[in-house]
mmCIF file of C-alpha atoms in Angstrom:
data_model
loop_
_atom_site.group_PDB
_atom_site.id
_atom_site.type_symbol
_atom_site.label_atom_id
_atom_site.label_comp_id
_atom_site.label_asym_id
_atom_site.label_seq_id
_atom_site.Cartn_x
_atom_site.Cartn_y
_atom_site.Cartn_z
ATOM 1 C CA MET D 7 73.142 138.351 115.448
ATOM 2 C CA HIS D 8 76.230 137.235 113.679
ATOM 3 C CA LYS D 9 76.050 133.955 111.891
ATOM 4 C CA ILE D 10 78.791 131.510 112.841
ATOM 5 C CA PRO D 11 80.532 130.450 109.620
ATOM 6 C CA LEU D 12 80.308 126.744 109.059
ATOM 7 C CA LYS D 13 83.542 124.868 108.694
ATOM 8 C CA PRO D 14 84.031 123.622 105.130
ATOM 9 C CA ARG D 15 84.004 119.866 104.764
ATOM 10 C CA LYS D 16 87.325 118.209 104.216
ATOM 11 C CA GLN D 17 87.481 116.981 100.670
ATOM 12 C CA THR D 18 89.250 113.640 100.219
ATOM 13 C CA LYS D 19 91.916 114.075 97.619
ATOM 14 C CA ASN D 20 91.828 111.565 94.801
ATOM 15 C CA PRO D 21 95.278 110.018 94.206
ATOM 16 C CA SER D 22 97.103 111.229 91.103
ATOM 17 C CA PHE D 23 96.755 109.089 87.967
ATOM 18 C CA LEU D 24 99.242 106.211 87.659
ATOM 19 C CA SER D 25 100.565 106.787 91.177
ATOM 20 C CA HIS D 26 101.218 104.002 93.743
ATOM 21 C CA GLU D 27 98.093 104.957 95.706
ATOM 22 C CA PHE D 28 96.016 104.919 92.503
ATOM 23 C CA PHE D 29 97.046 101.354 91.660
ATOM 24 C CA ILE D 30 96.520 100.171 95.238
ATOM 25 C CA GLN D 31 93.014 101.692 95.484
ATOM 26 C CA ASN D 32 91.897 100.553 92.042
ATOM 27 C CA HIS D 33 93.894 97.303 91.627
ATOM 28 C CA ALA D 34 90.795 95.106 91.631
ATOM 29 C CA ASP D 35 89.209 97.093 88.751
ATOM 30 C CA ILE D 36 92.451 97.183 86.808
ATOM 31 C CA VAL D 37 93.046 93.422 87.156
ATOM 32 C CA SER D 38 89.401 92.586 86.357
ATOM 33 C CA CYS D 39 89.662 94.635 83.168
ATOM 34 C CA ILE D 40 92.816 92.694 82.189
ATOM 35 C CA ALA D 41 90.947 89.422 82.834
ATOM 36 C CA MET D 42 87.961 90.648 80.817
ATOM 37 C CA VAL D 43 90.259 91.190 77.816
ATOM 38 C CA PHE D 44 90.910 87.430 77.713
ATOM 39 C CA VAL D 45 87.185 86.606 78.179
ATOM 40 C CA ILE D 46 86.139 89.014 75.373
ATOM 41 C CA GLY D 47 88.916 87.648 73.189
ATOM 42 C CA LEU D 48 87.409 84.181 73.648
ATOM 43 C CA MET D 49 84.159 85.453 72.010
ATOM 44 C CA ILE D 50 85.915 86.894 68.919
ATOM 45 C CA GLN D 51 86.803 84.315 66.285
ATOM 46 C CA ALA D 52 90.142 85.901 65.357
ATOM 47 C CA THR D 53 91.484 85.879 68.891
ATOM 48 C CA SER D 54 89.562 82.920 70.413
ATOM 49 C CA SER D 55 92.402 80.436 69.956
ATOM 50 C CA LEU D 56 94.883 82.733 71.675
ATOM 51 C CA ALA D 57 92.495 83.592 74.535
ATOM 52 C CA TYR D 58 91.687 79.880 75.034
ATOM 53 C CA ILE D 59 95.303 79.196 75.796
ATOM 54 C CA PHE D 60 94.930 81.294 78.975
ATOM 55 C CA ILE D 61 91.421 80.291 79.997
ATOM 56 C CA GLY D 62 91.176 76.590 79.046
ATOM 57 C CA ILE D 63 92.898 73.494 80.374
ATOM 58 C CA HIS D 64 95.260 71.914 77.864
ATOM 59 C CA HIS D 65 97.517 68.899 77.197
ATOM 60 C CA ASN D 66 94.809 66.235 77.086
ATOM 61 C CA VAL D 67 96.014 62.677 76.459
ATOM 62 C CA THR D 68 94.552 59.753 74.619
ATOM 63 C CA LEU D 69 95.054 56.351 76.251
ATOM 64 C CA SER D 70 95.492 53.082 74.423
ATOM 65 C CA PRO D 71 92.582 50.597 74.508
ATOM 66 C CA GLU D 72 94.510 48.302 76.915
ATOM 67 C CA VAL D 73 95.066 51.110 79.398
ATOM 68 C CA GLN D 74 91.437 52.204 79.085
ATOM 69 C CA ASP D 75 90.256 48.655 79.919
ATOM 70 C CA SER D 76 92.521 48.456 82.912
ATOM 71 C CA ALA D 77 91.252 51.863 84.087
ATOM 72 C CA GLU D 78 87.649 50.592 83.874
ATOM 73 C CA LYS D 79 87.087 52.470 80.619
ATOM 74 C CA GLN D 80 87.506 55.992 81.902
ATOM 75 C CA THR D 81 84.988 58.179 80.039
ATOM 76 C CA ASP D 82 86.307 61.549 81.254
ATOM 77 C CA THR D 83 88.997 63.384 79.264
ATOM 78 C CA LEU D 84 92.394 62.953 80.915
ATOM 79 C CA TYR D 85 95.131 65.571 81.047
ATOM 80 C CA THR D 86 98.846 65.840 81.712
ATOM 81 C CA TYR D 87 101.045 68.871 82.349
ATOM 82 C CA GLY D 88 102.831 71.056 79.754
ATOM 83 C CA PRO D 89 104.063 74.594 78.989
ATOM 84 C CA LYS D 90 100.564 75.972 78.306
ATOM 85 C CA ASP D 91 99.746 75.488 81.981
ATOM 86 C CA LEU D 92 101.840 78.601 82.714
ATOM 87 C CA CYS D 93 99.345 80.708 80.767
ATOM 88 C CA ALA D 94 96.422 79.204 82.693
ATOM 89 C CA ILE D 95 98.227 79.807 86.001
ATOM 90 C CA PHE D 96 98.721 83.495 85.026
ATOM 91 C CA PHE D 97 95.048 84.011 84.128
ATOM 92 C CA TYR D 98 93.657 82.312 87.234
ATOM 93 C CA SER D 99 96.124 84.229 89.453
ATOM 94 C CA LEU D 100 94.336 87.387 88.113
ATOM 95 C CA ILE D 101 91.006 85.844 89.119
ATOM 96 C CA CYS D 102 92.468 85.120 92.645
ATOM 97 C CA ILE D 103 93.458 88.810 92.942
ATOM 98 C CA VAL D 104 89.937 89.925 92.043
ATOM 99 C CA MET D 105 88.333 87.419 94.451
ATOM 100 C CA HIS D 106 90.747 88.511 97.176
ATOM 101 C CA ALA D 107 89.678 92.121 96.741
ATOM 102 C CA ILE D 108 85.955 91.227 96.787
ATOM 103 C CA LEU D 109 86.307 89.170 99.955
ATOM 104 C CA GLN D 110 88.326 91.907 101.595
ATOM 105 C CA GLU D 111 86.004 94.813 100.721
ATOM 106 C CA TYR D 112 82.567 93.254 101.146
ATOM 107 C CA PHE D 113 83.176 90.894 104.077
ATOM 108 C CA LEU D 114 86.388 91.311 106.088
ATOM 109 C CA ASP D 115 86.497 95.118 106.136
ATOM 110 C CA LYS D 116 82.904 95.303 107.432
ATOM 111 C CA ILE D 117 83.693 92.888 110.254
ATOM 112 C CA THR D 118 86.930 94.640 111.283
ATOM 113 C CA LYS D 119 85.154 98.015 111.489
ATOM 114 C CA LYS D 120 82.831 96.617 114.157
ATOM 115 C CA LEU D 121 85.651 94.955 116.133
ATOM 116 C CA HIS D 122 87.911 98.053 116.448
ATOM 117 C CA LEU D 123 91.135 96.045 116.306
ATOM 118 C CA SER D 124 94.658 97.378 116.490
ATOM 119 C CA LYS D 125 96.769 97.551 113.328
ATOM 120 C CA ALA D 126 98.661 94.352 114.118
ATOM 121 C CA LYS D 127 95.476 92.396 114.934
ATOM 122 C CA HIS D 128 93.712 93.948 111.947
ATOM 123 C CA SER D 129 96.403 92.601 109.593
ATOM 124 C CA LYS D 130 96.370 89.139 111.184
ATOM 125 C CA PHE D 131 92.565 88.990 111.059
ATOM 126 C CA ASN D 132 92.554 89.813 107.339
ATOM 127 C CA GLU D 133 95.259 87.231 106.680
ATOM 128 C CA SER D 134 93.360 84.507 108.595
ATOM 129 C CA GLY D 135 90.072 85.389 106.855
ATOM 130 C CA GLN D 136 91.610 85.161 103.379
ATOM 131 C CA LEU D 137 93.500 81.916 104.083
ATOM 132 C CA LEU D 138 90.500 80.296 105.785
ATOM 133 C CA VAL D 139 88.384 80.688 102.628
ATOM 134 C CA PHE D 140 91.176 79.247 100.521
ATOM 135 C CA TYR D 141 91.709 76.316 102.887
ATOM 136 C CA PHE D 142 88.024 75.574 103.044
ATOM 137 C CA ILE D 143 87.708 75.436 99.239
ATOM 138 C CA SER D 144 90.867 73.307 98.968
ATOM 139 C CA ILE D 145 89.709 70.868 101.693
ATOM 140 C CA VAL D 146 86.292 70.312 100.126
ATOM 141 C CA TRP D 147 87.829 69.993 96.667
ATOM 142 C CA GLY D 148 90.552 67.638 97.872
ATOM 143 C CA ILE D 149 88.189 65.383 99.816
ATOM 144 C CA ASP D 150 85.952 65.134 96.726
ATOM 145 C CA ILE D 151 88.918 63.987 94.586
ATOM 146 C CA ILE D 152 90.187 61.565 97.258
ATOM 147 C CA LEU D 153 86.752 59.915 97.488
ATOM 148 C CA ARG D 154 86.397 59.738 93.690
ATOM 149 C CA GLN D 155 89.825 58.152 93.348
ATOM 150 C CA ASN D 156 89.122 55.778 96.302
ATOM 151 C CA LEU D 157 92.378 56.681 98.011
ATOM 152 C CA VAL D 158 91.156 56.156 101.594
ATOM 153 C CA LEU D 159 89.992 52.515 101.470
ATOM 154 C CA ASN D 160 92.652 51.491 98.950
ATOM 155 C CA ILE D 161 95.868 52.911 100.421
ATOM 156 C CA THR D 162 98.054 50.933 97.953
ATOM 157 C CA SER D 163 96.663 53.016 95.076
ATOM 158 C CA LEU D 164 98.951 55.869 96.246
ATOM 159 C CA TRP D 165 101.924 54.078 94.693
ATOM 160 C CA GLU D 166 100.477 51.327 92.467
ATOM 161 C CA GLY D 167 100.424 52.188 88.782
ATOM 162 C CA TYR D 168 102.937 55.005 89.108
ATOM 163 C CA PRO D 169 103.442 57.314 87.171
ATOM 164 C CA HIS D 170 99.958 58.804 87.598
ATOM 165 C CA SER D 171 100.474 61.240 84.730
ATOM 166 C CA ALA D 172 96.901 61.161 83.347
ATOM 167 C CA LEU D 173 94.581 63.296 85.474
ATOM 168 C CA MET D 174 90.880 64.096 85.404
ATOM 169 C CA PHE D 175 89.843 67.684 84.637
ATOM 170 C CA THR D 176 88.963 68.469 88.291
ATOM 171 C CA PHE D 177 92.234 66.865 89.461
ATOM 172 C CA LYS D 178 94.411 68.919 87.108
ATOM 173 C CA PHE D 179 92.439 72.136 87.694
ATOM 174 C CA TYR D 180 92.972 71.639 91.434
ATOM 175 C CA PHE D 181 96.770 71.970 91.005
ATOM 176 C CA ILE D 182 96.316 74.944 88.599
ATOM 177 C CA PHE D 183 94.190 76.647 91.251
ATOM 178 C CA GLN D 184 96.767 75.906 93.986
ATOM 179 C CA LEU D 185 99.662 77.375 91.964
ATOM 180 C CA SER D 186 97.557 80.400 90.953
ATOM 181 C CA TYR D 187 96.619 81.204 94.535
ATOM 182 C CA TRP D 188 100.177 80.991 95.929
ATOM 183 C CA LEU D 189 101.420 83.058 92.968
ATOM 184 C CA HIS D 190 98.857 85.823 93.599
ATOM 185 C CA CYS D 191 100.200 86.221 97.171
ATOM 186 C CA TYR D 192 103.254 88.126 95.858
ATOM 187 C CA PRO D 193 101.437 91.109 94.262
ATOM 188 C CA GLU D 194 99.034 91.144 97.246
ATOM 189 C CA LEU D 195 101.973 92.171 99.448
ATOM 190 C CA TYR D 196 101.989 95.459 97.472
ATOM 191 C CA PHE D 197 98.219 95.840 97.058
ATOM 192 C CA GLN D 198 97.485 95.251 100.780
ATOM 193 C CA LYS D 199 100.384 97.462 102.021
ATOM 194 C CA VAL D 200 101.821 94.660 104.169
ATOM 195 C CA LYS D 201 104.321 95.788 106.785
ATOM 196 C CA ARG D 202 108.007 94.989 106.353
ATOM 197 C CA ASP D 203 108.167 92.816 109.443
ATOM 198 C CA GLU D 204 105.324 90.599 108.027
ATOM 199 C CA ILE D 205 106.623 90.384 104.480
ATOM 200 C CA SER D 206 109.323 87.765 105.145
ATOM 201 C CA ASP D 207 106.928 85.257 106.782
ATOM 202 C CA ARG D 208 104.335 85.621 103.991
ATOM 203 C CA VAL D 209 106.899 85.325 101.246
ATOM 204 C CA GLN D 210 108.403 82.179 102.857
ATOM 205 C CA TYR D 211 104.959 80.587 103.194
ATOM 206 C CA ALA D 212 103.917 81.421 99.615
ATOM 207 C CA THR D 213 107.231 80.221 98.179
ATOM 208 C CA LEU D 214 106.973 76.964 100.186
ATOM 209 C CA GLY D 215 103.486 76.477 98.798
ATOM 210 C CA ILE D 216 104.606 76.992 95.176
ATOM 211 C CA PHE D 217 107.624 74.709 95.674
ATOM 212 C CA ALA D 218 105.585 71.900 97.257
ATOM 213 C CA VAL D 219 102.698 71.968 94.727
ATOM 214 C CA SER D 220 105.063 72.272 91.736
ATOM 215 C CA ALA D 221 107.120 69.260 92.915
ATOM 216 C CA ILE D 222 103.952 67.178 93.405
ATOM 217 C CA TYR D 223 102.594 68.258 89.983
ATOM 218 C CA LEU D 224 105.770 67.819 87.926
ATOM 219 C CA LEU D 225 106.931 64.517 89.512
ATOM 220 C CA ASN D 226 103.421 63.002 89.016
ATOM 221 C CA LEU D 227 103.057 62.388 92.739
ATOM 222 C CA ASN D 228 99.451 63.595 92.523
ATOM 223 C CA ARG D 229 97.709 60.995 94.667
ATOM 224 C CA VAL D 230 99.939 61.109 97.680
ATOM 225 C CA GLY D 231 100.328 64.846 97.175
ATOM 226 C CA ILE D 232 96.652 65.639 97.388
ATOM 227 C CA CYS D 233 96.388 63.616 100.597
ATOM 228 C CA LEU D 234 99.311 65.486 102.163
ATOM 229 C CA LEU D 235 97.931 68.894 101.071
ATOM 230 C CA THR D 236 94.430 68.131 102.392
ATOM 231 C CA LEU D 237 95.883 67.023 105.777
ATOM 232 C CA HIS D 238 98.008 70.167 105.968
ATOM 233 C CA TYR D 239 95.101 72.456 105.069
ATOM 234 C CA LEU D 240 92.928 70.840 107.750
ATOM 235 C CA SER D 241 95.348 71.766 110.480
ATOM 236 C CA GLU D 242 95.932 75.247 109.068
ATOM 237 C CA ALA D 243 92.235 75.918 108.711
ATOM 238 C CA LEU D 244 91.596 74.983 112.354
ATOM 239 C CA TYR D 245 94.444 77.251 113.454
ATOM 240 C CA HIS D 246 93.029 80.235 111.591
ATOM 241 C CA VAL D 247 89.530 79.501 112.965
ATOM 242 C CA ALA D 248 91.032 79.644 116.450
ATOM 243 C CA ARG D 249 92.736 82.948 115.697
ATOM 244 C CA ILE D 250 89.538 84.505 114.284
ATOM 245 C CA VAL D 251 87.521 83.288 117.290
ATOM 246 C CA GLU D 252 90.142 84.825 119.588
ATOM 247 C CA TYR D 253 89.539 88.220 118.041
ATOM 248 C CA LEU D 254 85.755 87.847 117.951
ATOM 249 C CA ASP D 255 85.391 86.329 121.447
ATOM 250 C CA LYS D 256 86.824 89.022 123.735
ATOM 251 C CA ASP D 257 85.673 87.188 126.904
ATOM 252 C CA ASP D 258 87.716 84.075 126.077
ATOM 253 C CA ASN D 259 84.714 81.777 126.379
ATOM 254 C CA GLY D 260 85.686 79.275 123.702
ATOM 255 C CA SER D 261 88.942 80.477 122.148
ATOM 256 C CA LYS D 262 91.202 78.521 124.517
ATOM 257 C CA SER D 263 89.481 75.205 123.742
ATOM 258 C CA ILE D 264 89.664 75.840 119.968
ATOM 259 C CA HIS D 265 93.381 76.745 120.290
ATOM 260 C CA LEU D 266 93.971 73.495 122.185
ATOM 261 C CA ALA D 267 92.107 71.507 119.485
ATOM 262 C CA ALA D 268 94.144 73.281 116.773
ATOM 263 C CA SER D 269 97.423 72.490 118.544
ATOM 264 C CA ALA D 270 96.448 68.807 118.907
ATOM 265 C CA MET D 271 95.399 68.638 115.246
ATOM 266 C CA PHE D 272 98.665 70.301 114.183
ATOM 267 C CA VAL D 273 100.823 67.674 115.949
ATOM 268 C CA LEU D 274 98.667 64.768 114.638
ATOM 269 C CA VAL D 275 98.828 66.060 111.062
ATOM 270 C CA ARG D 276 102.627 66.427 111.232
ATOM 271 C CA LEU D 277 102.886 62.842 112.491
ATOM 272 C CA GLY D 278 100.389 61.532 109.934
ATOM 273 C CA SER D 279 102.130 63.271 107.035
ATOM 274 C CA ILE D 280 105.495 61.695 107.949
ATOM 275 C CA ILE D 281 103.947 58.212 108.299
ATOM 276 C CA LEU D 282 102.131 58.532 104.951
ATOM 277 C CA SER D 283 105.331 59.787 103.219
ATOM 278 C CA VAL D 284 107.519 57.008 104.633
ATOM 279 C CA LEU D 285 104.869 54.437 103.673
ATOM 280 C CA THR D 286 104.712 55.727 100.087
ATOM 281 C CA PHE D 287 108.327 56.661 99.272
ATOM 282 C CA TRP D 288 110.301 54.242 101.440
ATOM 283 C CA TYR D 289 108.090 51.196 101.106
ATOM 284 C CA GLY D 290 105.441 51.486 98.308
ATOM 285 C CA LEU D 291 107.361 52.988 95.345
ATOM 286 C CA ALA D 292 110.444 50.855 96.164
ATOM 287 C CA LEU D 293 108.441 47.727 95.187
ATOM 288 C CA SER D 294 108.021 48.952 91.609
ATOM 289 C CA ASP D 295 110.034 47.152 88.908
ATOM 290 C CA ASN D 296 110.294 50.266 86.709
ATOM 291 C CA GLN D 297 112.861 52.427 88.563
ATOM 292 C CA VAL D 298 114.411 54.386 85.684
ATOM 293 C CA ILE D 299 113.885 58.089 84.975
ATOM 294 C CA ASN D 300 111.778 58.491 81.852
ATOM 295 C CA VAL D 301 110.692 62.071 81.230
ATOM 296 C CA ALA D 302 108.445 61.091 78.238
ATOM 297 C CA GLU D 303 106.424 58.729 80.419
ATOM 298 C CA GLY D 304 106.655 60.973 83.481
ATOM 299 C CA ASN D 305 108.452 58.361 85.571
ATOM 300 C CA PHE D 306 110.816 59.673 88.223
ATOM 301 C CA ASN D 307 110.800 56.629 90.508
ATOM 302 C CA THR D 308 114.449 56.194 91.458
ATOM 303 C CA GLN D 309 116.035 55.770 94.853
ATOM 304 C CA ALA D 310 117.697 59.199 94.720
ATOM 305 C CA VAL D 311 114.489 61.013 93.845
ATOM 306 C CA ARG D 312 112.488 59.072 96.517
ATOM 307 C CA LEU D 313 115.016 59.917 99.228
ATOM 308 C CA ALA D 314 115.188 63.572 98.134
ATOM 309 C CA VAL D 315 111.381 63.901 98.213
ATOM 310 C CA LEU D 316 111.096 62.110 101.549
ATOM 311 C CA ALA D 317 113.843 64.257 103.093
ATOM 312 C CA SER D 318 112.128 67.427 101.735
ATOM 313 C CA ILE D 319 108.790 66.425 103.278
ATOM 314 C CA CYS D 320 110.433 65.638 106.656
ATOM 315 C CA ALA D 321 112.282 68.967 106.517
ATOM 316 C CA ILE D 322 109.070 70.890 105.809
ATOM 317 C CA GLN D 323 107.288 69.099 108.716
ATOM 318 C CA ALA D 324 110.265 69.911 110.997
ATOM 319 C CA TYR D 325 110.110 73.583 109.862
ATOM 320 C CA PHE D 326 106.391 73.755 110.725
ATOM 321 C CA MET D 327 107.000 72.056 114.035
ATOM 322 C CA TRP D 328 109.817 74.411 114.942
ATOM 323 C CA ASN D 329 107.612 77.476 114.184
ATOM 324 C CA PHE D 330 104.813 75.918 116.276
ATOM 325 C CA ILE D 331 107.104 75.311 119.247
ATOM 326 C CA THR D 332 108.599 78.826 119.151
ATOM 327 C CA GLU D 333 105.139 80.351 118.925
ATOM 328 C CA GLN D 334 103.943 78.326 121.926
ATOM 329 C CA LEU D 335 106.980 79.371 123.962
ATOM 330 C CA GLN D 336 106.427 83.046 123.003
ATOM 331 C CA GLN D 337 102.764 82.826 124.152
ATOM 332 C CA MET D 338 103.881 81.266 127.470
ATOM 333 C CA ARG D 339 106.374 84.075 128.022
ATOM 334 C CA GLU D 340 103.704 86.733 127.304
ATOM 335 C CA GLN D 341 101.330 85.059 129.735
ATOM 336 C CA ASN D 342 104.043 84.919 132.441
ATOM 337 C CA VAL D 343 104.740 88.644 131.915
ATOM 338 C CA LEU D 344 101.036 89.486 132.224
ATOM 339 C CA SER D 345 100.609 87.386 135.353
ATOM 340 C CA ALA D 346 103.764 88.950 136.910
ATOM 341 C CA THR D 347 102.403 92.484 136.332
ATOM 342 C CA SER D 348 99.019 91.580 137.834
ATOM 343 C CA ARG D 349 100.489 89.941 140.986
ATOM 344 C CA PRO D 350 101.271 93.173 142.977
ATOM 345 C CA LYS D 351 97.679 94.364 142.510
ATOM 346 C CA ASN D 352 96.325 91.065 143.666
ATOM 347 C CA LYS D 353 98.642 91.095 146.691
ATOM 348 C CA LEU D 354 97.447 94.574 147.696
ATOM 349 C CA LYS D 355 93.816 93.487 147.378
ATOM 350 C CA THR D 356 94.360 90.355 149.496
ATOM 351 C CA ALA D 357 96.288 92.399 152.114
ATOM 352 C CA SER D 358 93.458 94.929 152.391
ATOM 353 C CA LYS D 359 90.921 92.155 152.685
ATOM 354 C CA LYS D 360 92.937 90.534 155.502
ATOM 355 C CA VAL D 361 93.157 93.881 157.361
ATOM 356 C CA LYS D 362 89.405 94.348 157.073
ATOM 357 C CA LYS D 363 88.712 90.841 158.306
ATOM 358 C CA GLU D 364 90.970 91.356 161.359
ATOM 359 C CA GLU D 365 89.282 94.677 162.150
ATOM 360 C CA LYS D 366 85.910 92.937 161.900
ATOM 361 C CA ARG D 367 87.011 90.237 164.361
ATOM 362 C CA GLU D 368 88.298 92.860 166.830
ATOM 363 C CA ASP D 369 84.993 94.778 166.538
ATOM 364 C CA ASP D 370 82.970 91.645 167.129
ATOM 365 C CA ASP D 371 84.748 91.035 170.441
ATOM 366 C CA LEU D 372 83.833 94.530 171.712
ATOM 367 C CA PRO D 373 80.380 95.515 173.075
ATOM 368 C CA GLU D 374 77.932 97.304 170.744
ATOM 369 C CA VAL D 375 78.590 100.842 172.120
ATOM 370 C CA ASP D 376 82.356 100.509 171.687
ATOM 371 C CA GLN D 377 81.848 99.123 168.184
ATOM 372 C CA ASN D 378 79.935 102.257 167.151
ATOM 373 C CA THR D 379 82.518 104.593 168.652
ATOM 374 C CA LYS D 380 85.373 102.700 166.952
ATOM 375 C CA LYS D 381 83.572 102.940 163.566
ATOM 376 C CA THR D 382 83.128 106.725 163.956
ATOM 377 C CA LEU D 383 86.781 107.161 164.882
ATOM 378 C CA ARG D 384 87.863 105.221 161.802
ATOM 379 C CA SER D 385 85.656 107.270 159.541
ATOM 380 C CA ARG D 386 87.107 110.533 160.996
ATOM 381 C CA THR D 387 90.679 109.358 160.556
ATOM 382 C CA ALA D 388 89.880 108.302 156.975
ATOM 383 C CA ALA D 389 88.384 111.729 156.294
ATOM 384 C CA LYS D 390 91.439 113.501 157.725
ATOM 385 C CA VAL D 391 93.783 111.393 155.530
ATOM 386 C CA LYS D 392 91.754 112.312 152.440
#
């Protein structure tokens, strides 16, 4: 008896050191090591001041007693923006890269293995999963700040007392987190091996996020800005929930209703954002007596700035609406193509059913003996044809 030689197992080749594949596979470990350098530097006395520039929140302000009394004696430390915020944005963008890799490896990859999705759907599912977590955190965080600042019941507080340059810690850290997340989207294009046809859309969306959050933060439009961002994230979160449910629910039991709710929410949010912007920039800030640019105080309330911001917000809403309409039209075309391809099959089925019904009626009119002979003749002809 000759022994059949066993096939040797295929050994997975490790990528060469400092190659592109090496960085892509180990980018989470490399970035976490870089972040740990700053954390360890915070524990050493010689480097703690330098490390704290990247980890801590800076540019705290001291208010005069009159301002503190008018602000109901705010006990929390208040902050404004400054150049050290760039260091914090860089550090927390590293944290976003690490969290992105953890969420991808331990949650999303395990789900996609069970779903057996195509490459295009696999990429969209990962994108929706990552963005949904970010939107959920931003919505909860934003609603907490809106309730603390009492911006819902007191709508005039959106423009009264402008400039709103002094922020609470959680308020300022919210904008640092927003800028860090949208900044980390650029290296993720390389780490996630995003296809070329998807890069342009993701770059546009990330650039738009950085531009919008930076304008809100630098122009001290924090109160109206957090309301607009929370509204936008609500509609986007519902859209990505609908897309994830569509991939999970293969029988289309509830995906159509969620898509309909997401579409309705999208249109309402676009309308609400325009109304809120017009109310703030066209009516509210125009009532202020101090309408002179003062960089030291953080005041940018002039007619030119207000119109520029209002036009930018309306242009962004129009851009989102245009993408929404084109996507809906594309889905309608795809459904029409699918229905057109399935029509001939349905016609053949209905025609065969009609023939069978007519034959049944003819058989019913005949006596029982003739019915049996007719059935045998049909079976013989069918066998001959086969």
